mmCIF file of C-alpha atoms in Angstrom:
data_model
loop_
_atom_site.group_PDB
_atom_site.id
_atom_site.type_symbol
_atom_site.label_atom_id
_atom_site.label_comp_id
_atom_site.label_asym_id
_atom_site.label_seq_id
_atom_site.Cartn_x
_atom_site.Cartn_y
_atom_site.Cartn_z
ATOM 1 C CA MET A 670 0.236 -0.073 -0.117
ATOM 2 C CA ASN A 671 0.968 3.528 -0.348
ATOM 3 C CA ALA A 672 1.530 6.099 2.902
ATOM 4 C CA PRO A 673 -1.531 8.089 2.792
ATOM 5 C CA ASP A 674 -1.437 11.798 1.650
ATOM 6 C CA LYS A 675 -3.778 13.407 3.861
ATOM 7 C CA LEU A 676 -2.461 17.122 2.966
ATOM 8 C CA ALA A 677 -3.528 17.293 -0.759
ATOM 9 C CA PRO A 678 -7.120 17.842 -1.616
ATOM 10 C CA THR A 679 -8.978 14.602 -2.491
ATOM 11 C CA ALA A 680 -9.805 16.204 -6.212
ATOM 12 C CA GLU A 681 -6.574 16.244 -6.937
ATOM 13 C CA PRO A 682 -4.502 13.603 -8.771
ATOM 14 C CA ARG A 683 -1.303 11.549 -7.032
ATOM 15 C CA LEU A 684 1.431 13.539 -7.680
ATOM 16 C CA THR A 685 3.613 11.010 -9.418
ATOM 17 C CA SER A 686 0.736 10.484 -11.765
ATOM 18 C CA LEU A 687 1.903 14.022 -13.048
ATOM 19 C CA SER A 688 5.753 12.668 -13.775
ATOM 20 C CA HIS A 689 6.561 10.568 -16.911
ATOM 21 C CA GLY A 690 9.376 9.690 -14.402
ATOM 22 C CA GLY A 691 10.369 10.143 -10.778
ATOM 23 C CA GLY A 692 13.568 11.882 -8.876
ATOM 24 C CA CYS A 693 16.849 11.235 -10.628
ATOM 25 C CA GLY A 694 15.186 8.511 -12.496
ATOM 26 C CA CYS A 695 14.556 11.476 -14.788
ATOM 27 C CA LYS A 696 17.659 11.877 -15.913
ATOM 28 C CA ILE A 697 18.958 12.095 -19.379
ATOM 29 C CA ALA A 698 20.463 8.879 -19.879
ATOM 30 C CA PRO A 699 24.300 8.716 -19.987
ATOM 31 C CA GLY A 700 25.055 8.141 -23.587
ATOM 32 C CA VAL A 701 22.366 10.481 -24.749
ATOM 33 C CA LEU A 702 24.097 13.236 -22.648
ATOM 34 C CA SER A 703 27.175 12.839 -23.370
ATOM 35 C CA GLU A 704 26.336 13.207 -27.490
ATOM 36 C CA ILE A 705 24.345 16.836 -26.106
ATOM 37 C CA LEU A 706 27.554 17.942 -24.252
ATOM 38 C CA LYS A 707 30.464 16.752 -26.290
ATOM 39 C CA GLY A 708 30.290 20.494 -28.154
ATOM 40 C CA THR A 709 31.080 22.265 -24.967
ATOM 41 C CA ALA A 710 34.115 21.094 -23.979
ATOM 42 C CA ALA A 711 35.872 23.765 -26.378
ATOM 43 C CA MET A 712 34.562 26.431 -24.478
ATOM 44 C CA PRO A 713 37.367 28.852 -23.305
ATOM 45 C CA ILE A 714 37.971 27.882 -19.787
ATOM 46 C CA PRO A 715 38.845 30.684 -16.720
ATOM 47 C CA LYS A 716 42.358 29.305 -14.645
ATOM 48 C CA GLU A 717 40.165 30.023 -11.741
ATOM 49 C CA LEU A 718 37.562 27.235 -12.583
ATOM 50 C CA MET A 719 39.099 24.294 -10.529
ATOM 51 C CA VAL A 720 36.202 21.626 -11.561
ATOM 52 C CA GLY A 721 34.259 22.222 -14.823
ATOM 53 C CA ILE A 722 32.435 19.656 -17.087
ATOM 54 C CA GLU A 723 35.004 17.758 -17.917
ATOM 55 C CA THR A 724 34.395 14.603 -15.636
ATOM 56 C CA ALA A 725 30.879 14.535 -15.061
ATOM 57 C CA ASP A 726 31.488 15.899 -11.492
ATOM 58 C CA ASP A 727 28.886 16.743 -9.169
ATOM 59 C CA ALA A 728 29.240 20.659 -9.039
ATOM 60 C CA ALA A 729 31.130 23.154 -10.499
ATOM 61 C CA VAL A 730 33.871 24.838 -8.519
ATOM 62 C CA TYR A 731 35.203 28.415 -9.031
ATOM 63 C CA LYS A 732 38.539 29.477 -6.757
ATOM 64 C CA LEU A 733 37.747 33.198 -5.298
ATOM 65 C CA ASN A 734 41.190 33.478 -3.513
ATOM 66 C CA ASP A 735 43.565 31.032 -1.633
ATOM 67 C CA GLU A 736 41.396 30.368 1.355
ATOM 68 C CA GLN A 737 37.686 30.179 -0.297
ATOM 69 C CA ALA A 738 36.325 27.976 -3.647
ATOM 70 C CA LEU A 739 32.952 28.598 -4.745
ATOM 71 C CA ILE A 740 30.817 25.062 -4.913
ATOM 72 C CA ALA A 741 27.668 26.023 -7.839
ATOM 73 C CA THR A 742 24.985 23.397 -8.568
ATOM 74 C CA THR A 743 21.490 22.586 -9.172
ATOM 75 C CA ASP A 744 19.406 20.061 -9.280
ATOM 76 C CA PHE A 745 15.738 19.759 -9.715
ATOM 77 C CA PHE A 746 13.183 16.743 -10.766
ATOM 78 C CA MET A 747 9.299 15.209 -11.133
ATOM 79 C CA PRO A 748 7.933 13.953 -7.890
ATOM 80 C CA ILE A 749 9.044 10.607 -6.759
ATOM 81 C CA VAL A 750 6.455 10.421 -3.817
ATOM 82 C CA ASP A 751 2.842 11.784 -3.403
ATOM 83 C CA ASP A 752 3.106 13.874 -0.286
ATOM 84 C CA PRO A 753 3.521 17.162 -1.400
ATOM 85 C CA LEU A 754 6.051 17.777 1.972
ATOM 86 C CA ASP A 755 7.994 14.644 1.372
ATOM 87 C CA PHE A 756 8.622 15.483 -2.119
ATOM 88 C CA GLY A 757 9.992 18.809 -1.227
ATOM 89 C CA ARG A 758 12.303 17.617 1.482
ATOM 90 C CA ILE A 759 13.886 14.651 -0.765
ATOM 91 C CA ALA A 760 14.459 17.533 -3.957
ATOM 92 C CA ALA A 761 16.027 19.848 -1.745
ATOM 93 C CA THR A 762 18.222 16.905 0.208
ATOM 94 C CA ASN A 763 19.474 16.022 -3.152
ATOM 95 C CA ALA A 764 20.232 19.237 -4.631
ATOM 96 C CA ILE A 765 22.300 20.371 -1.545
ATOM 97 C CA SER A 766 23.976 16.751 -1.542
ATOM 98 C CA ASP A 767 26.189 17.996 -4.570
ATOM 99 C CA VAL A 768 28.158 20.659 -1.990
ATOM 100 C CA TYR A 769 28.683 18.163 0.476
ATOM 101 C CA ALA A 770 29.902 15.608 -2.230
ATOM 102 C CA MET A 771 32.662 17.963 -3.458
ATOM 103 C CA GLY A 772 33.764 18.493 0.092
ATOM 104 C CA GLY A 773 31.918 21.652 0.749
ATOM 105 C CA ARG A 774 29.345 23.368 3.248
ATOM 106 C CA PRO A 775 26.243 25.052 1.941
ATOM 107 C CA ILE A 776 25.946 28.859 2.097
ATOM 108 C CA LEU A 777 22.731 29.409 0.075
ATOM 109 C CA ALA A 778 19.601 28.234 -2.335
ATOM 110 C CA LEU A 779 17.515 29.817 -4.816
ATOM 111 C CA ALA A 780 14.211 27.378 -5.261
ATOM 112 C CA LEU A 781 13.435 26.290 -8.773
ATOM 113 C CA VAL A 782 9.640 25.856 -9.057
ATOM 114 C CA GLY A 783 7.858 24.745 -12.144
ATOM 115 C CA MET A 784 3.951 23.475 -11.416
ATOM 116 C CA PRO A 785 0.436 22.746 -13.213
ATOM 117 C CA ILE A 786 -1.268 25.464 -11.495
ATOM 118 C CA ASN A 787 -4.614 24.619 -13.411
ATOM 119 C CA VAL A 788 -4.111 21.119 -11.410
ATOM 120 C CA LEU A 789 -2.300 21.464 -8.044
ATOM 121 C CA SER A 790 -3.729 23.620 -5.731
ATOM 122 C CA THR A 791 -1.894 26.536 -3.858
ATOM 123 C CA ALA A 792 -2.066 24.557 -1.072
ATOM 124 C CA THR A 793 -0.275 21.535 -2.344
ATOM 125 C CA ILE A 794 2.694 23.685 -3.709
ATOM 126 C CA GLY A 795 2.935 25.200 -0.810
ATOM 127 C CA ARG A 796 3.695 22.269 1.057
ATOM 128 C CA ILE A 797 6.100 21.233 -1.809
ATOM 129 C CA LEU A 798 8.020 24.333 -0.990
ATOM 130 C CA GLU A 799 7.500 24.033 2.853
ATOM 131 C CA GLY A 800 9.250 20.369 2.586
ATOM 132 C CA GLY A 801 12.511 22.340 0.853
ATOM 133 C CA ALA A 802 12.575 25.474 3.233
ATOM 134 C CA SER A 803 12.931 22.486 6.039
ATOM 135 C CA VAL A 804 15.887 20.762 4.787
ATOM 136 C CA CYS A 805 17.555 23.959 4.027
ATOM 137 C CA ARG A 806 16.992 24.817 7.693
ATOM 138 C CA ALA A 807 18.333 21.822 8.756
ATOM 139 C CA ALA A 808 21.500 22.352 6.678
ATOM 140 C CA GLY A 809 21.576 25.920 8.001
ATOM 141 C CA ILE A 810 20.864 27.996 5.050
ATOM 142 C CA PRO A 811 18.429 30.504 3.535
ATOM 143 C CA ILE A 812 16.531 29.874 0.141
ATOM 144 C CA ALA A 813 17.493 33.366 -1.011
ATOM 145 C CA GLY A 814 15.508 33.521 -4.189
ATOM 146 C CA GLY A 815 14.412 31.777 -6.953
ATOM 147 C CA HIS A 816 12.172 31.166 -10.231
ATOM 148 C CA THR A 817 8.878 29.777 -10.801
ATOM 149 C CA ILE A 818 6.978 28.830 -14.004
ATOM 150 C CA ASP A 819 3.806 27.014 -14.960
ATOM 151 C CA SER A 820 4.218 23.412 -16.186
ATOM 152 C CA VAL A 821 3.166 20.767 -17.188
ATOM 153 C CA GLU A 822 4.740 18.620 -14.546
ATOM 154 C CA ALA A 823 5.162 19.396 -11.287
ATOM 155 C CA ILE A 824 8.986 20.554 -10.766
ATOM 156 C CA TYR A 825 10.710 21.191 -7.868
ATOM 157 C CA GLY A 826 14.378 21.655 -7.015
ATOM 158 C CA LEU A 827 17.602 24.022 -5.860
ATOM 159 C CA VAL A 828 20.475 25.978 -7.077
ATOM 160 C CA ALA A 829 23.092 25.183 -4.235
ATOM 161 C CA LEU A 830 25.884 27.192 -3.369
ATOM 162 C CA GLY A 831 29.112 26.138 -1.323
ATOM 163 C CA LEU A 832 32.301 26.846 0.360
ATOM 164 C CA VAL A 833 35.388 24.960 0.257
ATOM 165 C CA HIS A 834 38.695 25.423 0.962
ATOM 166 C CA PRO A 835 40.528 25.100 -2.500
ATOM 167 C CA ASP A 836 42.995 22.446 -1.063
ATOM 168 C CA HIS A 837 40.058 20.363 0.172
ATOM 169 C CA VAL A 838 38.376 19.867 -3.075
ATOM 170 C CA LYS A 839 37.255 16.343 -3.838
ATOM 171 C CA ARG A 840 36.781 15.376 -7.392
ATOM 172 C CA ASN A 841 35.375 12.471 -8.787
ATOM 173 C CA ALA A 842 38.029 11.671 -10.928
ATOM 174 C CA ASP A 843 41.065 11.666 -8.626
ATOM 175 C CA ALA A 844 40.740 8.437 -7.344
ATOM 176 C CA GLN A 845 44.317 6.195 -7.265
ATOM 177 C CA PRO A 846 45.270 2.427 -7.954
ATOM 178 C CA GLY A 847 45.042 0.858 -4.320
ATOM 179 C CA ASP A 848 42.006 3.058 -3.288
ATOM 180 C CA VAL A 849 39.316 1.425 -0.995
ATOM 181 C CA LEU A 850 35.515 2.543 -1.963
ATOM 182 C CA VAL A 851 33.105 3.153 0.945
ATOM 183 C CA LEU A 852 29.584 3.667 0.510
ATOM 184 C CA GLY A 853 27.524 6.244 2.719
ATOM 185 C CA LYS A 854 23.912 4.887 2.280
ATOM 186 C CA PRO A 855 21.915 1.863 0.975
ATOM 187 C CA ILE A 856 20.943 1.600 -2.528
ATOM 188 C CA GLY A 857 17.241 0.482 -3.786
ATOM 189 C CA VAL A 858 15.681 4.052 -3.670
ATOM 190 C CA GLY A 859 14.302 3.504 -7.547
ATOM 191 C CA VAL A 860 13.141 0.168 -6.919
ATOM 192 C CA MET A 861 11.195 1.389 -4.054
ATOM 193 C CA SER A 862 9.560 4.539 -5.798
ATOM 194 C CA ALA A 863 8.759 1.898 -8.969
ATOM 195 C CA ALA A 864 6.674 0.108 -6.458
ATOM 196 C CA LEU A 865 5.377 3.179 -5.007
ATOM 197 C CA LYS A 866 4.190 4.360 -7.894
ATOM 198 C CA LYS A 867 2.477 1.114 -8.535
ATOM 199 C CA GLY A 868 0.811 1.176 -5.415
ATOM 200 C CA GLU A 869 2.681 -1.837 -3.874
ATOM 201 C CA LEU A 870 5.105 -0.023 -1.249
ATOM 202 C CA GLY A 871 4.420 -0.595 2.380
ATOM 203 C CA GLU A 872 4.228 1.914 4.887
ATOM 204 C CA ALA A 873 7.350 0.375 6.617
ATOM 205 C CA GLY A 874 9.573 0.538 2.932
ATOM 206 C CA TYR A 875 7.752 3.771 2.571
ATOM 207 C CA ALA A 876 9.508 5.097 5.855
ATOM 208 C CA GLN A 877 12.525 3.653 5.108
ATOM 209 C CA MET A 878 12.911 5.600 1.412
ATOM 210 C CA ILE A 879 11.990 8.769 2.973
ATOM 211 C CA ALA A 880 14.434 7.954 5.682
ATOM 212 C CA THR A 881 17.499 7.719 3.396
ATOM 213 C CA THR A 882 16.396 10.194 0.907
ATOM 214 C CA THR A 883 16.107 13.101 3.521
ATOM 215 C CA LYS A 884 19.234 12.445 5.017
ATOM 216 C CA LEU A 885 21.791 15.149 4.506
ATOM 217 C CA ASN A 886 25.009 14.068 3.413
ATOM 218 C CA THR A 887 27.017 16.197 6.071
ATOM 219 C CA PRO A 888 29.763 13.721 6.539
ATOM 220 C CA GLY A 889 31.063 15.672 3.320
ATOM 221 C CA PRO A 890 33.519 18.467 4.409
ATOM 222 C CA ASP A 891 34.643 16.182 7.415
ATOM 223 C CA LEU A 892 35.472 13.534 4.788
ATOM 224 C CA ALA A 893 37.279 15.872 2.646
ATOM 225 C CA ALA A 894 39.577 17.073 5.386
ATOM 226 C CA LEU A 895 40.878 13.618 5.983
ATOM 227 C CA PRO A 896 44.316 12.503 4.884
ATOM 228 C CA GLY A 897 44.065 9.871 2.391
ATOM 229 C CA VAL A 898 40.885 10.685 1.152
ATOM 230 C CA HIS A 899 41.069 11.267 -2.581
ATOM 231 C CA ALA A 900 37.689 11.253 -4.315
ATOM 232 C CA LEU A 901 34.036 11.610 -3.429
ATOM 233 C CA THR A 902 30.876 11.536 -5.545
ATOM 234 C CA ASP A 903 27.358 11.012 -4.298
ATOM 235 C CA VAL A 904 25.697 8.219 -5.918
ATOM 236 C CA THR A 905 22.545 9.578 -7.917
ATOM 237 C CA GLY A 906 20.698 8.824 -11.318
ATOM 238 C CA PHE A 907 23.380 6.742 -13.050
ATOM 239 C CA GLY A 908 23.044 4.078 -10.222
ATOM 240 C CA LEU A 909 25.992 2.786 -8.172
ATOM 241 C CA ALA A 910 27.549 1.375 -11.554
ATOM 242 C CA GLY A 911 27.452 4.487 -13.445
ATOM 243 C CA HIS A 912 28.691 6.717 -10.567
ATOM 244 C CA ALA A 913 31.827 4.117 -9.977
ATOM 245 C CA LEU A 914 32.421 3.932 -13.392
ATOM 246 C CA GLU A 915 32.896 7.801 -13.644
ATOM 247 C CA MET A 916 35.577 7.425 -10.469
ATOM 248 C CA ALA A 917 37.521 4.527 -12.774
ATOM 249 C CA ARG A 918 37.290 6.503 -15.957
ATOM 250 C CA GLY A 919 38.641 10.249 -14.229
ATOM 251 C CA ALA A 920 41.479 7.860 -12.768
ATOM 252 C CA LYS A 921 42.309 5.795 -15.604
ATOM 253 C CA CYS A 922 41.677 2.708 -13.166
ATOM 254 C CA GLU A 923 39.331 -0.432 -12.886
ATOM 255 C CA VAL A 924 36.635 -0.478 -10.251
ATOM 256 C CA GLN A 925 36.343 -3.799 -8.438
ATOM 257 C CA LEU A 926 33.244 -4.003 -6.971
ATOM 258 C CA GLU A 927 32.495 -6.513 -4.337
ATOM 259 C CA TRP A 928 28.487 -6.645 -4.383
ATOM 260 C CA ALA A 929 27.983 -8.901 -1.460
ATOM 261 C CA SER A 930 28.828 -5.859 0.179
ATOM 262 C CA VAL A 931 27.277 -3.282 -1.041
ATOM 263 C CA PRO A 932 24.054 -1.891 1.581
ATOM 264 C CA GLN A 933 20.697 -2.496 0.658
ATOM 265 C CA LEU A 934 17.339 -1.224 1.595
ATOM 266 C CA PRO A 935 15.362 -3.345 2.987
ATOM 267 C CA GLY A 936 13.206 -5.626 1.045
ATOM 268 C CA VAL A 937 14.480 -4.342 -2.279
ATOM 269 C CA ARG A 938 15.837 -6.904 -4.094
ATOM 270 C CA GLN A 939 12.398 -8.954 -3.327
ATOM 271 C CA LEU A 940 10.892 -5.804 -4.989
ATOM 272 C CA ALA A 941 13.024 -5.876 -7.948
ATOM 273 C CA SER A 942 12.549 -9.568 -8.426
ATOM 274 C CA GLN A 943 9.011 -8.951 -8.947
ATOM 275 C CA GLY A 944 9.808 -6.163 -11.839
ATOM 276 C CA PHE A 945 9.581 -3.230 -9.548
ATOM 277 C CA VAL A 946 12.233 -1.558 -11.617
ATOM 278 C CA THR A 947 12.455 2.216 -13.214
ATOM 279 C CA GLY A 948 12.911 2.633 -16.968
ATOM 280 C CA ALA A 949 16.275 4.815 -15.902
ATOM 281 C CA SER A 950 17.976 0.868 -15.028
ATOM 282 C CA GLY A 951 17.594 -0.070 -18.554
ATOM 283 C CA ARG A 952 18.770 3.390 -20.027
ATOM 284 C CA ASN A 953 21.892 3.277 -17.670
ATOM 285 C CA TRP A 954 22.708 -0.504 -18.583
ATOM 286 C CA ALA A 955 22.429 0.530 -22.481
ATOM 287 C CA GLY A 956 24.321 3.883 -21.813
ATOM 288 C CA TYR A 957 27.465 2.013 -19.564
ATOM 289 C CA GLY A 958 26.984 -1.580 -19.690
ATOM 290 C CA HIS A 959 29.827 -2.256 -22.196
ATOM 291 C CA ASP A 960 32.143 -0.888 -19.765
ATOM 292 C CA VAL A 961 30.811 -3.420 -16.786
ATOM 293 C CA VAL A 962 31.928 -6.995 -16.477
ATOM 294 C CA LEU A 963 29.288 -9.264 -14.322
ATOM 295 C CA PRO A 964 30.186 -12.034 -12.945
ATOM 296 C CA ALA A 965 28.707 -15.639 -14.298
ATOM 297 C CA GLY A 966 25.124 -15.943 -13.249
ATOM 298 C CA PHE A 967 24.622 -12.405 -11.910
ATOM 299 C CA ALA A 968 20.936 -12.195 -11.405
ATOM 300 C CA SER A 969 18.830 -9.953 -13.153
ATOM 301 C CA GLU A 970 17.387 -8.115 -9.932
ATOM 302 C CA ASP A 971 21.075 -7.858 -9.024
ATOM 303 C CA GLN A 972 21.737 -6.110 -12.631
ATOM 304 C CA ALA A 973 18.471 -3.596 -11.896
ATOM 305 C CA LEU A 974 19.988 -2.780 -8.388
ATOM 306 C CA LEU A 975 23.388 -1.965 -9.594
ATOM 307 C CA THR A 976 22.019 0.086 -12.225
ATOM 308 C CA ASP A 977 19.042 1.694 -10.325
ATOM 309 C CA PRO A 978 18.757 5.268 -10.462
ATOM 310 C CA GLN A 979 19.283 6.522 -6.622
ATOM 311 C CA THR A 980 17.404 9.864 -5.568
ATOM 312 C CA SER A 981 19.385 11.708 -2.881
ATOM 313 C CA GLY A 982 21.625 8.694 -2.499
ATOM 314 C CA GLY A 983 24.880 8.154 -0.715
ATOM 315 C CA LEU A 984 28.428 9.614 -0.877
ATOM 316 C CA LEU A 985 30.956 7.068 -2.292
ATOM 317 C CA VAL A 986 34.648 7.611 -1.206
ATOM 318 C CA ALA A 987 37.921 6.355 -2.694
ATOM 319 C CA CYS A 988 40.467 6.531 -0.055
ATOM 320 C CA ALA A 989 43.856 5.068 1.091
ATOM 321 C CA PRO A 990 43.639 1.744 3.421
ATOM 322 C CA GLN A 991 45.129 3.279 6.034
ATOM 323 C CA ALA A 992 42.148 6.123 5.709
ATOM 324 C CA VAL A 993 39.293 3.069 5.734
ATOM 325 C CA ASP A 994 38.935 3.518 9.570
ATOM 326 C CA ALA A 995 38.688 6.955 9.598
ATOM 327 C CA VAL A 996 36.283 7.260 7.252
ATOM 328 C CA ARG A 997 33.887 5.033 8.417
ATOM 329 C CA ALA A 998 34.345 6.600 11.944
ATOM 330 C CA THR A 999 33.285 9.971 9.914
ATOM 331 C CA PHE A 1000 30.588 8.330 8.674
ATOM 332 C CA ALA A 1001 29.209 7.000 12.476
ATOM 333 C CA ARG A 1002 29.851 10.076 13.596
ATOM 334 C CA HIS A 1003 27.298 11.710 11.281
ATOM 335 C CA GLY A 1004 24.595 9.130 11.741
ATOM 336 C CA PHE A 1005 25.371 7.079 8.884
ATOM 337 C CA GLU A 1006 25.914 3.509 10.229
ATOM 338 C CA ALA A 1007 25.218 1.742 7.087
ATOM 339 C CA ALA A 1008 28.219 2.858 5.407
ATOM 340 C CA ALA A 1009 30.456 0.096 4.137
ATOM 341 C CA VAL A 1010 33.726 -0.890 2.312
ATOM 342 C CA VAL A 1011 32.474 -1.866 -0.951
ATOM 343 C CA GLY A 1012 35.431 -2.173 -3.219
ATOM 344 C CA ARG A 1013 38.599 -1.005 -4.812
ATOM 345 C CA CYS A 1014 40.455 0.739 -7.357
ATOM 346 C CA VAL A 1015 43.233 -1.231 -9.098
ATOM 347 C CA ALA A 1016 45.606 -0.434 -11.634
ATOM 348 C CA ALA A 1017 44.233 -1.583 -15.268
ATOM 349 C CA PRO A 1018 44.948 -0.865 -18.934
ATOM 350 C CA GLN A 1019 41.090 -0.045 -19.420
ATOM 351 C CA ALA A 1020 38.462 1.813 -17.222
ATOM 352 C CA ARG A 1021 35.768 -0.184 -16.510
ATOM 353 C CA LEU A 1022 33.730 -1.578 -13.050
ATOM 354 C CA MET A 1023 34.509 -5.164 -12.490
ATOM 355 C CA VAL A 1024 31.836 -6.956 -10.322
ATOM 356 C CA GLY A 1025 32.591 -9.774 -8.079
#
């Protein structure tokens, strides 16, 4: 069953019914995105731009001075849940995550709002914005402005800005052979969202989904300051496989993933085996599956989870072996008890993901 939405008028449609795809599952497929962006690499790049589009990183970083660099990112999507407050909370948490993933601390946000104003009540739209504002308050930042449009589909998200010391910027491309990979959150959000949209996610599953998608990735700055932490990213729309591959390509190494060690949200493997899989999972595999090596007999539900689009997913850390204990302790200090070692980077002639 679905968690009941007691906030929206009964005459209004379910929020997820207005979405052709929800959450980070709305992302354009990796191969299509590469084709779209291929001509932009020739643009002039100022020397102050520390991180741009060259490695598909989580945010842009612009050096202001010797002590400060500005992090700029934006993220928005269509509803992944029906409760308007929860939708706003999830979207805001997801957007702010990119600042944490660069090793920075957020300083302010701008709201991006597109709503079908003849379909949804102002009360429902207000609850979406209230959800986003509550997350920004928890992160200690204001929503300082934004932009609104009348849209066919409901869309909400943030522009998020942050600051980081230039020496602590963590790109997704700086992993090194020998590094260990630590994942901060369990996977399976896309599978849960597929079950929810079809009315087959129970109350306990919904509570788990909301708990993980509204948990701010606050360990980011502390992780970035640790000696031995080389690379950092958050796992979102391209799934664990896609974001691990981005690390492998940036570092020109092979990522070996220990599938049995990857934490999963309760019940998601069974849901995936029952066919509750997003279309984005298949698009992800079509976009990068040629660079993934699976073991013999790897189950279809496991492949679906490997490519499952995560909305507001966990931080993925590449660190030296001697830093693993400090990384896990940092996660635990911020309340991320599920953080686990999930693989390693090894020197190889080809950048790929090897699943074992």
